[in-house]
């Protein structure tokens, strides 16, 4: 067997994988992305950040590194006043006091110990920013991935049909493409969002339904190129159906382009989700995403509570930069002839 | 020339019809009954019926579609559901505000990106080139939202170099006082992709035979770069710049919201929040038509830029 493999030249995917792995930058990016995906998955399964919505610390607990913040009392003195006999006489609840105290004992009170500091600090209502940012990563990455899958699926099917058949059907799809690209992207997204309403599912649908045009263009031109190639003609000669030629013969030959497009779309859609959520048309406020976290940050900054912004900015930028660089490397590995811009 | 223009205008028709159909399907069929949206503001059922009648909502859908067509053809989009202001007047008030910001961004972006692209393309492969390209990749990856939030806090609030937000009625005050920070933040995001693109255009031209010929006949480096290379690279650069023109009218939604700039972008965001469908529909369709007119003008401009181009 070993003598065999030495002679056989590696397949396309294996060769591309090797090219990708040989690059240190790509390996580094891949490692960072793997960490994010594991965290997002763990959070989806409920192993991590399950209690992100619970108060675990005092309001705006500082990061451990910064140390405990002096609770700001705005110069007011807090005094506990014990009511005297005269005040008690005026209080209509005085006769029931013993009864009320006894009744209150029936309810067990749990003493919640609120932390003064957390590794990454806490937000206004004392939620741990560490868990919050993981939960937000789960939402943002899920939205980015699913929206990219949807848009690439739509784009690929339209592109394949338009490119393969051409004719009237192709013209109709070209017309649809020209309509979708005739308006600025953000306007199109907002038009869809205003009709479909908010929610995580709708954000995925909105981004998917509006973002397919790039994939469509790419796949269509590839199908036009491939449909007259010899292997497709050979497939026709043995009586392969159109669907078989489109999806079993041609599709594998353009799948590397689809993968690059998918990777590109994930980055773009995560960025779009962040902006949509910030503007108030994305993920609802009860859920959490990176965009919502940044939205919360603006009034905090004025009070000098910078840690939520620092965390979300670092986490988000690292992910987006790593994914962007990885996409570039992926394109180089899968499509060596394409010139890079 | 005239035949070309007429043909192009006729080609626009199907796309505009498509855009009208798309908006109609979105807002009139999926958007729910606008009377239900208005009902929160108005209680009287008779009034609602009157509103439905005035909007043509009691008609069958084909009549409604026809009404929308008529609005587009006459450019009379009716009134906003929430403010009752005529939509065309609203666009006329808001678009110049967006343009005050966006026109500066557009011009400065071109100026900065073209000069930097010339510099790095000339020294391509050098450390400067790779460093600037690396910075571009990083700058492109970071979300505009972060630039805006951090920029407003650090430059506006902490260092007090610029007003944190605001807008005035005076054009000069706006340009001098309120516009610089938003313009800077938008440039931080827009220069990187333009620079990368323009660099590739210019590098491609420097590899052409005519560049070598120009050098061989003894033209100075300045002449080669600015007269020969830049002249030819202008065509793709102009195309890219023209693609951004529709954006100039709409403005940046994010910037306008964060800095409270009363431009068209903010108006759209507010209309979407209030489900003010006539405003969204009108603005979108106007931008669609505007985009196509601009594309036509750009094609005519090519003829001026490049005499080899033949208008077909």
Short mmCIF file of C-alpha atoms in Angstrom, two decimals, chain A residues 37-52 131 134-135 138:
data_model
loop_
_atom_site.label_atom_id
_atom_site.label_comp_id
_atom_site.label_asym_id
_atom_site.label_seq_id
_atom_site.Cartn_x
_atom_site.Cartn_y
_atom_site.Cartn_z
CA UNK A 37 -16.52 27.23 17.44
CA UNK A 38 -15.93 24.97 20.44
CA UNK A 39 -17.04 27.76 22.79
CA UNK A 40 -20.11 28.47 20.66
CA UNK A 41 -20.98 24.79 20.51
CA UNK A 42 -20.49 24.35 24.24
CA UNK A 43 -22.77 27.31 24.82
CA UNK A 44 -25.38 25.90 22.43
CA UNK A 45 -25.32 22.58 24.30
CA UNK A 46 -25.73 24.44 27.59
CA UNK A 47 -22.37 23.40 29.02
CA UNK A 48 -21.14 26.94 29.17
CA UNK A 49 -22.55 30.38 29.89
CA UNK A 50 -25.93 28.90 30.77
CA UNK A 51 -26.48 31.47 33.50
CA UNK A 52 -25.38 34.48 31.53
CA UNK A 131 -20.47 34.37 30.06
CA UNK A 134 -19.66 33.62 25.02
CA UNK A 135 -23.45 33.52 24.72
CA UNK A 138 -22.97 31.70 20.05
#
